[in-house]
Amino acid sequence: MKGLRLLQSAAAATVFCSTAVLAEVDPIIIKGSKFFYKTNGTEFFMKGVAYQEDYAGNGTAGSNTYIDPLADPEKCRRDVPLLRDLSTNTIRTYAIDPTKDHDECMQLLEDAGIYVISDLSEPNLSIVRDSPVWNSELYDRYIAVVDVLSKYSNVIGFFAGNEVSNAANNTAASPFVKAAVRDIKAYIRQRNYRPMGVGYATSDDEQIRDNIADFFNCGPQEEAIDFYGYNVYSWCGDSNYQESGFKDRTEDFATYSVPVFFAEYGCNQPSPREFSEVGTLYGDEMSPVWSGGIVYMYHQEANNYGLVSIDDSSASLLPDYTALSTQLASVTPSSATADDYTPTNTQARECPPTGNFWNASSDLPPTPNEELCSCALRSMTCVARAGISGESISELFSTVCGLDNSACDGIAADGSTGTYGALSMCDPTVQLSWAFNSYYFHQDSSNRQDACDFDGNAQTQNPTTPEGNCRSLLQQVGDAGTGTVTSMPTATGGGSRGSGAGAGTGSTSTSTKTGAASAVLIPEFSTGLLGMGAYLIVSALVGAGMILL
């Protein structure tokens, strides 16, 4: 997205100009499986609240729009005192707009001693559980959020995904989220930002909860999560440590190597809630393992999880607010100090094998590299014309890949087998052009005159001879597009969209989660069912809101 490329530069400039004038709180750091205040070294336990209004979630359909909760100073002036009085020290936001100004809200939160964990996605740009991709457009969105929030010392970190895989039949989406974790961690290092964690928030699905916890923790540290959020609603009413399953989950994570906390909690059956689990969560049985939790949620909406009711911009406290306030005020979790704490949970989990309830490879999709995508597009002879609609792109993928399966090897992506084409991270226009160009050159030279047409949707161009880094990148890609690109991107922002002949923005599609950008279907080649029409949706009509990132 060109707009995101522009805002990345603007965000970087804002960081430079604004850091000196913002007051700072003591940043939160990670040591072993615990959070600590950086300067005074005391352990940090989240007493959090989910803070985002009018945002659909939990796999349901919802609006493509969202309200940035950190970009409205008037609302922040209304709400931050209530959050402070609740003993809140952390809020979780599910989608922020990186083009907006967050200084005043973030300063109000900072003055109240409140930290922020933010999801990186938004409804139109997220990794979708049933049609996952990790591409340049998502990468641009995610790093834009990092750029904008990096200047605030009360930002703890980011969620690269939220309940993306929530059942055994969609675990193949998890490698795409883990690739996002890897690349956002690398980006934070490359930009020399202060340490900020990148984690994942999971649902409490019995069939996959052990495997998914292992998956995001296993492998090289550069790929693994920095913290793990658990969305759990199993303690309802007068439940207890054993009946709720909290005891079992605490035992499960007793040796986890990174901090774990409840990224959402607060069953609302019965209502109003009593929050009797708070004392246990911050008590001696759980606080050695869990770093607190985030109650769902601040705003009262149709789902009846609210702590506060908003009417004509005025806030009214609900019984849930009073109950939670009483519970939080009474807890004093036993804490360690950073100097005296020696991590013993240093061993990462083993990556889970594929089986009945886990179908995700430990091999991850490639890092989005718009320099490579742009370079590849310029080097092609046969490319997609500008302005092709999303539905037409889907049909054209079906056509060209059906005619020549191998023409699409370079753009295939299968999280279950860990098979990814080198250009699987490019936008659909570049991918379609690659398929057209591969098909074109797979034809005998005497038949190529009509091989670049596809009912007027393809055209020839004069290719640019690759030089320098472009040449090196394409050599790594290989003629079939199945090579491994080891070079990291040398620049942020995408050059592929709108670059060269045929790369019109009208055909660019997004990986959406809520609503429809355009339904773009790319064949899933590993199934061997191409001729029977087995296709994988990669940018499509999708589910909703905060669940997928």
Coordinates of C-alpha atoms in Angstrom, one line a residue:
M1 CA 0.0 0.0 0.0
K2 CA 1.6 3.3 -1.1
G3 CA -0.1 5.1 1.8
L4 CA 1.6 2.9 4.3
R5 CA 5.0 3.4 2.6
L6 CA 4.5 7.1 3.0
L7 CA 3.4 6.9 6.6
Q8 CA 6.4 4.7 7.5
S9 CA 8.7 7.6 6.6
A10 CA 6.4 10.0 8.4
A11 CA 6.3 7.8 11.5
A12 CA 10.1 7.6 11.6
A13 CA 10.3 11.4 11.4
T14 CA 7.7 11.7 14.1
V15 CA 9.8 9.4 16.4
F16 CA 12.8 11.6 15.9
C17 CA 10.9 14.8 16.5
S18 CA 8.7 13.8 19.4
T19 CA 10.7 11.6 21.6
A20 CA 12.4 14.4 23.4
V21 CA 9.2 16.1 24.4
L22 CA 7.4 13.1 25.8
A23 CA 7.6 12.2 29.4
E24 CA 8.7 8.6 30.0
V25 CA 7.6 5.9 32.4
D26 CA 9.9 3.1 33.3
P27 CA 9.8 0.7 30.3
I28 CA 8.8 -2.9 30.9
I29 CA 11.5 -5.5 29.9
I30 CA 11.5 -9.3 29.7
K31 CA 13.9 -11.5 31.6
G32 CA 13.2 -15.2 31.3
S33 CA 9.6 -15.9 31.9
K34 CA 8.8 -12.7 33.7
F35 CA 8.2 -9.0 33.1
F36 CA 10.2 -6.4 35.1
Y37 CA 10.4 -2.6 35.4
K38 CA 13.6 -1.8 33.6
T39 CA 15.0 0.7 36.1
N40 CA 13.8 -0.4 39.6
G41 CA 13.9 -4.1 38.7
T42 CA 10.6 -5.1 40.4
E43 CA 8.4 -7.6 38.7
F44 CA 5.5 -6.4 36.6
F45 CA 2.1 -8.0 36.7
M46 CA -0.5 -6.9 34.3
K47 CA -3.8 -5.6 35.7
G48 CA -5.2 -5.0 32.3
V49 CA -8.4 -4.1 30.4
A50 CA -9.2 -4.6 26.8
Y51 CA -9.8 -1.1 25.4
Q52 CA -11.4 -0.9 22.0
E53 CA -15.0 -0.1 21.1
D54 CA -17.1 -1.3 18.2
Y55 CA -14.8 -4.0 17.1
A56 CA -16.1 -7.4 16.2
G57 CA -14.2 -10.5 17.1
N58 CA -14.2 -14.2 18.1
G59 CA -14.5 -15.4 14.6
T60 CA -17.8 -13.6 13.8
A61 CA -18.5 -11.3 10.9
G62 CA -18.2 -7.6 11.5
S63 CA -17.5 -4.3 10.0
N64 CA -14.3 -3.4 8.0
T65 CA -14.1 -0.2 9.9
Y66 CA -12.7 0.4 13.4
I67 CA -12.3 3.2 15.9
D68 CA -8.7 3.9 17.0
P69 CA -9.0 4.0 20.8
L70 CA -5.7 6.0 21.1
A71 CA -6.5 8.7 18.6
D72 CA -9.4 10.5 20.4
P73 CA -8.1 12.7 23.2
E74 CA -11.6 13.6 24.4
K75 CA -12.4 10.0 25.0
C76 CA -9.1 9.3 26.5
R77 CA -9.6 12.2 29.0
R78 CA -12.9 10.6 29.9
D79 CA -11.7 7.0 30.2
V80 CA -8.1 7.1 31.5
P81 CA -9.1 8.3 35.0
L82 CA -11.6 5.5 35.2
L83 CA -9.0 3.0 34.1
R84 CA -6.6 4.4 36.7
D85 CA -9.2 4.2 39.5
L86 CA -9.8 0.6 38.5
S87 CA -6.1 -0.1 39.4
T88 CA -5.4 -0.7 35.7
N89 CA -1.8 -0.7 34.6
T90 CA -2.2 -2.2 31.1
I91 CA -4.6 -1.8 28.2
R92 CA -4.8 -4.0 25.2
T93 CA -5.8 -2.4 21.9
Y94 CA -6.8 -4.5 18.9
A95 CA -6.3 -2.1 16.0
I96 CA -4.8 1.4 15.9
D97 CA -4.5 3.7 12.9
P98 CA -0.9 4.5 12.2
T99 CA -1.8 7.6 10.2
K100 CA -3.3 9.3 13.3
D101 CA -1.7 11.2 16.2
H102 CA -1.6 9.3 19.5
D103 CA 0.5 11.6 21.5
E104 CA -2.1 13.0 23.8
C105 CA -3.8 9.7 24.6
M106 CA -0.5 8.0 25.2
Q107 CA 0.7 10.8 27.4
L108 CA -2.5 10.5 29.5
L109 CA -1.9 6.8 29.9
E110 CA 1.7 7.4 30.7
D111 CA 0.8 9.9 33.4
A112 CA -1.6 7.3 34.9
G113 CA 1.1 4.6 34.9
I114 CA -0.8 2.6 32.2
Y115 CA 1.1 0.5 29.6
V116 CA -0.1 -0.7 26.2
I117 CA 0.0 -3.9 24.3
S118 CA -1.4 -3.5 20.8
D119 CA -2.3 -6.0 18.1
L120 CA -0.7 -5.2 14.8
S121 CA -3.6 -6.0 12.5
E122 CA -6.8 -4.2 11.6
P123 CA -10.0 -5.7 10.1
N124 CA -8.9 -5.3 6.5
L125 CA -5.3 -6.3 7.0
S126 CA -4.7 -9.5 8.9
I127 CA -3.7 -13.1 8.6
V128 CA -6.9 -15.1 8.0
R129 CA -7.2 -18.5 9.5
D130 CA -8.9 -20.2 6.5
S131 CA -6.9 -18.4 3.8
P132 CA -3.6 -17.3 5.4
V133 CA -0.9 -15.2 3.7
W134 CA 2.1 -13.3 4.9
N135 CA 2.8 -10.7 2.3
S136 CA 4.2 -7.3 1.6
E137 CA 0.9 -5.5 2.3
L138 CA 0.5 -7.0 5.7
Y139 CA 4.2 -6.4 6.5
D140 CA 3.7 -2.7 5.6
R141 CA 0.7 -2.5 8.0
Y142 CA 2.4 -4.2 10.8
I143 CA 5.7 -2.2 10.7
A144 CA 3.7 1.0 10.4
V145 CA 2.1 0.2 13.8
V146 CA 5.5 -0.5 15.3
D147 CA 6.9 2.7 13.9
V148 CA 4.2 4.8 15.3
L149 CA 4.1 3.2 18.8
S150 CA 7.9 2.7 19.2
K151 CA 8.5 6.2 20.6
Y152 CA 6.3 5.6 23.6
S153 CA 8.0 4.1 26.6
N154 CA 4.8 2.7 27.9
V155 CA 4.4 0.3 25.0
I156 CA 5.2 -3.2 26.2
G157 CA 4.9 -4.9 22.8
F158 CA 2.6 -6.3 20.1
F159 CA 0.5 -9.3 19.2
A160 CA 1.3 -10.6 15.7
G161 CA -1.9 -12.8 15.9
N162 CA -5.0 -13.4 17.9
E163 CA -6.7 -16.7 17.8
V164 CA -5.7 -17.2 14.2
S165 CA -5.7 -21.0 14.5
N166 CA -8.6 -21.8 16.8
A167 CA -9.4 -25.4 15.8
A168 CA -7.6 -28.5 14.5
N169 CA -8.8 -27.9 10.9
N170 CA -7.0 -24.5 10.6
T171 CA -3.7 -25.0 12.2
A172 CA -1.9 -24.6 8.9
A173 CA -2.4 -20.8 9.3
S174 CA 0.0 -20.7 12.3
P175 CA 3.3 -20.8 10.2
F176 CA 2.1 -17.5 8.6
V177 CA 1.6 -15.9 12.0
K178 CA 5.0 -17.2 13.2
A179 CA 6.6 -15.7 10.1
A180 CA 5.1 -12.4 11.1
V181 CA 6.6 -12.8 14.6
R182 CA 10.0 -13.5 13.1
D183 CA 9.9 -10.5 10.7
I184 CA 8.5 -7.9 13.1
K185 CA 11.2 -8.9 15.7
A186 CA 13.8 -8.5 13.0
Y187 CA 12.4 -5.1 12.0
I188 CA 12.5 -3.8 15.6
R189 CA 16.2 -4.9 15.8
Q190 CA 17.0 -3.4 12.4
R191 CA 15.5 0.0 13.3
N192 CA 17.4 -0.1 16.6
Y193 CA 14.2 0.5 18.6
R194 CA 14.2 -0.2 22.3
P195 CA 13.3 -3.7 23.2
M196 CA 9.6 -4.4 22.6
G197 CA 8.2 -7.9 22.6
V198 CA 6.2 -9.6 19.9
G199 CA 3.8 -12.3 20.9
Y200 CA 0.7 -14.3 20.1
A201 CA -2.7 -14.6 21.8
T202 CA -4.4 -18.0 21.7
S203 CA -7.8 -19.3 22.3
D204 CA -8.4 -22.1 24.8
D205 CA -9.1 -24.9 22.4
E206 CA -8.7 -28.3 24.0
Q207 CA -7.5 -30.1 20.9
I208 CA -4.7 -27.7 19.9
R209 CA -3.8 -25.7 23.0
D210 CA -0.7 -27.8 23.8
N211 CA 0.6 -28.0 20.3
I212 CA 0.1 -24.3 19.5
A213 CA 1.9 -23.3 22.7
D214 CA 4.8 -25.5 21.7
F215 CA 4.8 -24.3 18.1
F216 CA 5.1 -20.6 18.9
N217 CA 7.9 -21.3 21.5
C218 CA 9.9 -23.8 19.5
G219 CA 12.8 -23.3 17.1
P220 CA 15.3 -20.5 16.8
Q221 CA 14.8 -17.6 19.2
E222 CA 14.6 -15.2 16.2
E223 CA 11.4 -17.0 15.1
A224 CA 9.8 -17.6 18.5
I225 CA 7.4 -15.4 20.5
D226 CA 8.6 -13.1 23.2
F227 CA 5.5 -13.6 25.3
Y228 CA 2.3 -15.7 25.1
G229 CA -1.2 -14.5 25.7
Y230 CA -4.0 -16.8 26.7
N231 CA -7.6 -16.0 26.1
V232 CA -9.5 -18.0 28.6
Y233 CA -13.1 -17.8 29.9
S234 CA -13.4 -21.1 31.8
W235 CA -13.8 -19.6 35.3
C236 CA -17.5 -18.7 35.5
G237 CA -19.3 -17.5 38.6
D238 CA -18.2 -19.4 41.7
S239 CA -15.8 -21.7 40.0
N240 CA -12.5 -22.5 41.6
Y241 CA -8.8 -23.2 40.7
Q242 CA -9.4 -26.8 39.9
E243 CA -12.9 -26.8 38.3
S244 CA -12.0 -23.9 36.0
G245 CA -9.0 -25.6 34.6
F246 CA -6.7 -22.9 35.8
K247 CA -4.7 -25.4 37.8
D248 CA -4.1 -27.5 34.7
R249 CA -3.1 -24.6 32.6
T250 CA -0.8 -23.3 35.3
E251 CA 0.9 -26.7 35.4
D252 CA 1.1 -26.7 31.6
F253 CA 3.0 -23.4 31.6
A254 CA 5.1 -23.9 34.7
T255 CA 8.2 -24.5 32.6
Y256 CA 7.4 -22.1 29.7
S257 CA 10.4 -20.1 28.7
V258 CA 8.7 -16.7 28.1
P259 CA 6.1 -14.7 30.0
V260 CA 2.6 -15.9 29.9
F261 CA -0.5 -14.0 30.9
F262 CA -4.3 -13.9 30.3
A263 CA -4.7 -11.8 27.2
E264 CA -8.5 -11.9 27.7
Y265 CA -10.4 -13.2 30.6
G266 CA -13.7 -12.7 32.4
C267 CA -16.6 -15.2 31.8
N268 CA -19.9 -13.3 31.8
Q269 CA -22.1 -16.1 32.9
P270 CA -23.7 -15.2 35.3
S271 CA -23.9 -11.5 34.9
P272 CA -22.9 -9.2 36.5
R273 CA -19.5 -10.7 37.0
E274 CA -18.0 -11.3 40.4
F275 CA -14.4 -11.7 39.2
S276 CA -13.7 -14.2 41.9
E277 CA -10.8 -15.6 39.8
V278 CA -8.8 -12.4 40.3
G279 CA -7.6 -13.4 43.8
T280 CA -6.4 -16.7 42.4
L281 CA -4.7 -15.3 39.3
Y282 CA -2.6 -12.9 41.4
G283 CA -2.2 -15.3 44.4
D284 CA 0.5 -17.7 45.4
E285 CA -0.7 -20.6 43.2
M286 CA -0.6 -18.7 39.9
S287 CA 1.6 -15.7 40.2
P288 CA 4.8 -17.6 40.0
V289 CA 3.8 -18.7 36.5
W290 CA 1.4 -16.1 35.2
S291 CA 2.2 -12.4 34.8
G292 CA -1.4 -11.2 35.4
G293 CA -4.1 -10.7 32.9
I294 CA -6.3 -8.5 30.8
V295 CA -10.1 -8.3 31.5
Y296 CA -12.4 -8.3 28.5
M297 CA -13.6 -5.5 28.1
Y298 CA -14.0 -1.8 28.9
H299 CA -16.9 -0.8 26.7
Q300 CA -20.3 -2.2 27.2
E301 CA -21.7 -3.6 23.9
A302 CA -24.1 -6.2 22.7
N303 CA -21.9 -9.0 24.0
N304 CA -22.4 -7.8 27.6
Y305 CA -18.8 -7.9 28.6
G306 CA -18.5 -4.2 29.4
L307 CA -17.2 -2.5 32.6
V308 CA -18.5 0.9 31.6
S309 CA -21.5 2.1 29.6
I310 CA -21.1 5.0 27.3
D311 CA -24.1 7.3 26.5
D312 CA -23.6 10.5 24.6
S313 CA -19.9 10.6 25.5
S314 CA -20.6 10.2 29.2
A315 CA -19.4 7.1 31.1
S316 CA -21.4 5.2 33.6
L317 CA -19.9 2.6 35.8
L318 CA -21.5 -0.9 35.6
P319 CA -21.6 -3.5 38.4
D320 CA -18.8 -5.3 36.7
Y321 CA -16.5 -2.3 37.1
T322 CA -17.2 -2.1 40.8
A323 CA -16.7 -5.8 41.3
L324 CA -13.4 -5.8 39.4
S325 CA -12.2 -2.7 41.2
T326 CA -12.8 -4.4 44.6
Q327 CA -11.0 -7.5 43.5
L328 CA -8.0 -5.8 42.0
A329 CA -7.5 -3.5 45.0
S330 CA -7.2 -6.5 47.3
V331 CA -4.4 -8.4 45.5
T332 CA -0.7 -8.0 46.1
P333 CA 1.1 -10.7 44.1
S334 CA 4.4 -12.0 45.4
S335 CA 7.1 -10.6 43.1
A336 CA 10.7 -11.2 42.2
T337 CA 13.3 -8.7 41.5
A338 CA 15.3 -8.7 38.3
D339 CA 18.7 -8.8 40.1
D340 CA 17.7 -11.8 42.3
Y341 CA 15.9 -13.7 39.6
T342 CA 17.7 -16.4 37.7
P343 CA 15.6 -17.9 34.9
T344 CA 15.3 -21.7 35.2
N345 CA 12.8 -22.1 32.3
T346 CA 15.4 -21.7 29.6
Q347 CA 14.6 -24.6 27.4
A348 CA 12.3 -23.9 24.5
R349 CA 9.6 -26.4 23.6
E350 CA 10.0 -29.0 20.9
C351 CA 8.1 -28.2 17.7
P352 CA 5.0 -30.4 17.6
P353 CA 4.8 -33.2 14.9
T354 CA 2.0 -33.1 12.5
G355 CA -0.9 -35.4 13.3
N356 CA -4.6 -35.6 13.9
F357 CA -4.9 -32.3 15.7
W358 CA -1.9 -30.4 14.3
N359 CA -1.2 -29.8 10.7
A360 CA 1.4 -27.0 10.7
S361 CA 4.9 -27.3 9.4
S362 CA 7.8 -25.7 11.4
D363 CA 9.1 -24.3 8.1
L364 CA 7.9 -20.7 7.7
P365 CA 6.9 -18.5 4.8
P366 CA 9.5 -16.2 3.3
T367 CA 10.1 -12.7 4.6
P368 CA 8.1 -10.1 2.5
N369 CA 10.6 -8.3 0.3
E370 CA 9.1 -5.7 -2.0
E371 CA 12.4 -5.0 -3.5
L372 CA 12.4 -8.6 -4.8
C373 CA 8.8 -8.4 -6.0
S374 CA 9.5 -5.2 -7.9
C375 CA 12.7 -6.6 -9.3
A376 CA 10.9 -9.7 -10.5
L377 CA 8.1 -7.8 -12.1
R378 CA 10.5 -5.6 -14.1
S379 CA 12.4 -8.6 -15.3
M380 CA 9.3 -10.3 -16.8
T381 CA 8.2 -10.3 -20.4
C382 CA 4.6 -11.3 -19.9
V383 CA 2.7 -9.5 -17.2
A384 CA -0.8 -8.9 -16.0
R385 CA -2.5 -5.8 -17.2
A386 CA -3.4 -3.1 -14.8
G387 CA -6.9 -2.8 -13.4
I388 CA -7.9 -6.5 -13.2
S389 CA -10.6 -7.0 -10.6
G390 CA -10.2 -9.4 -7.7
E391 CA -12.7 -11.8 -9.0
S392 CA -11.0 -11.9 -12.4
I393 CA -7.7 -12.4 -10.8
S394 CA -9.1 -15.5 -9.1
E395 CA -10.4 -16.9 -12.3
L396 CA -7.1 -16.1 -14.1
F397 CA -5.1 -17.9 -11.4
S398 CA -7.4 -20.9 -11.9
T399 CA -6.8 -20.8 -15.7
V400 CA -3.1 -20.4 -15.9
C401 CA -2.3 -22.8 -13.1
G402 CA -4.7 -25.3 -14.5
L403 CA -3.0 -25.1 -17.9
D404 CA 0.5 -25.3 -16.4
N405 CA 0.8 -26.4 -12.8
S406 CA 4.6 -25.8 -12.7
A407 CA 4.0 -22.2 -13.8
C408 CA 2.7 -21.5 -10.3
D409 CA 5.3 -23.2 -8.2
G410 CA 6.9 -19.9 -7.4
I411 CA 3.8 -18.4 -5.8
A412 CA 2.4 -21.5 -4.0
A413 CA 2.1 -21.4 -0.2
D414 CA 1.2 -24.3 2.0
G415 CA 1.6 -24.1 5.8
S416 CA 0.9 -27.7 6.3
T417 CA 3.8 -29.0 4.3
G418 CA 6.1 -25.9 4.7
T419 CA 6.2 -25.5 0.9
Y420 CA 6.4 -21.8 -0.2
G421 CA 7.3 -20.3 -3.5
A422 CA 9.9 -17.5 -3.3
L423 CA 7.3 -15.0 -4.6
S424 CA 4.4 -16.2 -2.4
M425 CA 4.9 -13.1 -0.3
C426 CA 4.3 -10.7 -3.2
D427 CA 0.9 -9.1 -4.0
P428 CA -1.5 -10.8 -6.3
T429 CA -0.6 -8.7 -9.3
V430 CA 3.0 -9.7 -9.1
Q431 CA 2.1 -13.3 -8.5
L432 CA -0.3 -13.4 -11.5
S433 CA 2.4 -11.9 -13.6
W434 CA 4.9 -14.5 -12.5
A435 CA 2.4 -17.3 -13.4
F436 CA 1.7 -15.7 -16.8
N437 CA 5.4 -15.2 -17.5
S438 CA 6.3 -18.7 -16.5
Y439 CA 3.6 -20.1 -18.7
Y440 CA 4.8 -18.0 -21.6
F441 CA 8.3 -19.3 -21.4
H442 CA 7.2 -22.9 -20.9
Q443 CA 5.7 -22.7 -24.5
D444 CA 7.7 -23.6 -27.5
S445 CA 9.1 -20.4 -29.0
S446 CA 7.0 -20.9 -32.1
N447 CA 3.8 -20.8 -30.1
R448 CA 4.5 -17.8 -27.8
Q449 CA 2.9 -15.2 -30.0
D450 CA -0.5 -16.1 -28.5
A451 CA 0.8 -17.3 -25.1
C452 CA 0.6 -13.9 -23.4
D453 CA -3.0 -12.8 -23.8
F454 CA -5.4 -14.7 -21.5
D455 CA -8.4 -12.9 -23.0
G456 CA -6.7 -9.6 -23.0
N457 CA -5.6 -9.7 -19.4
A458 CA -1.9 -10.2 -20.1
Q459 CA 0.5 -8.2 -22.1
T460 CA 4.1 -8.2 -23.1
Q461 CA 6.6 -5.6 -21.9
N462 CA 10.3 -4.9 -22.5
P463 CA 12.0 -6.6 -19.5
T464 CA 14.7 -4.9 -17.6
T465 CA 18.0 -6.7 -17.3
P466 CA 18.6 -7.3 -13.6
E467 CA 21.7 -5.8 -12.1
G468 CA 23.4 -5.5 -8.7
N469 CA 21.2 -6.6 -5.8
C470 CA 18.2 -7.3 -8.1
R471 CA 20.3 -9.8 -10.1
S472 CA 21.4 -11.5 -6.9
L473 CA 17.9 -11.7 -5.6
L474 CA 16.6 -13.3 -8.8
Q475 CA 19.4 -15.8 -8.8
Q476 CA 18.3 -16.9 -5.4
V477 CA 14.7 -17.2 -6.6
G478 CA 15.7 -19.4 -9.5
D479 CA 13.9 -19.9 -12.8
A480 CA 11.1 -22.0 -11.2
G481 CA 10.6 -19.5 -8.3
T482 CA 11.3 -22.2 -5.7
G483 CA 14.7 -21.1 -4.5
T484 CA 15.4 -19.7 -1.0
V485 CA 16.1 -16.0 -0.7
T486 CA 18.5 -15.4 2.1
S487 CA 19.0 -11.7 1.5
M488 CA 16.9 -9.6 3.9
P489 CA 15.0 -6.6 2.4
T490 CA 17.3 -3.6 1.9
A491 CA 14.5 -1.1 2.1
T492 CA 11.0 -0.9 3.7
G493 CA 7.9 -0.1 1.8
G494 CA 6.9 -1.8 -1.4
G495 CA 8.2 -1.1 -4.9
S496 CA 6.2 -3.8 -6.6
R497 CA 2.8 -2.3 -6.5
G498 CA 2.3 0.0 -9.3
S499 CA 5.8 -0.6 -10.7
G500 CA 6.4 -1.5 -14.3
A501 CA 3.9 -2.5 -17.0
G502 CA 0.9 -4.3 -15.8
A503 CA 1.3 -3.6 -12.2
G504 CA -1.8 -1.5 -11.7
T505 CA -3.2 -0.8 -8.3
G506 CA -6.7 -1.8 -9.3
S507 CA -5.7 -5.4 -9.2
T508 CA -4.0 -5.3 -5.8
S509 CA -5.9 -7.3 -3.2
T510 CA -5.5 -7.5 0.5
S511 CA -5.5 -10.3 3.0
T512 CA -8.7 -9.4 4.8
K513 CA -10.4 -10.8 7.8
T514 CA -13.6 -8.8 7.9
G515 CA -15.7 -8.1 4.9
A516 CA -14.3 -8.3 1.4
A517 CA -11.5 -6.6 -0.4
S518 CA -11.6 -9.0 -3.3
A519 CA -11.8 -12.7 -3.5
V520 CA -8.5 -13.8 -4.9
L521 CA -7.9 -17.5 -5.3
I522 CA -4.5 -19.0 -5.7
P523 CA -4.2 -22.7 -6.3
E524 CA -2.9 -24.9 -3.5
F525 CA -0.6 -27.0 -5.5
S526 CA 0.6 -29.5 -2.9
T527 CA -2.8 -31.2 -2.8
G528 CA -2.4 -32.7 -6.2
L529 CA -6.0 -31.9 -6.9
L530 CA -5.4 -28.9 -9.1
G531 CA -7.4 -30.2 -12.0
M532 CA -10.3 -30.8 -9.7
G533 CA -10.4 -27.2 -8.6
A534 CA -8.7 -27.3 -5.2
Y535 CA -7.9 -23.7 -4.5
L536 CA -6.7 -21.8 -1.5
I537 CA -8.2 -18.4 -0.9
V538 CA -5.4 -15.9 -0.1
S539 CA -7.2 -12.6 -0.1
A540 CA -10.9 -13.0 0.3
L541 CA -14.2 -12.6 2.1
V542 CA -13.3 -13.5 5.7
G543 CA -14.3 -13.6 9.3
A544 CA -14.0 -10.7 11.6
G545 CA -12.4 -8.3 13.9
M546 CA -9.8 -8.8 16.5
I547 CA -9.4 -12.5 16.1
L548 CA -6.9 -12.7 13.3
L549 CA -3.9 -10.6 12.8

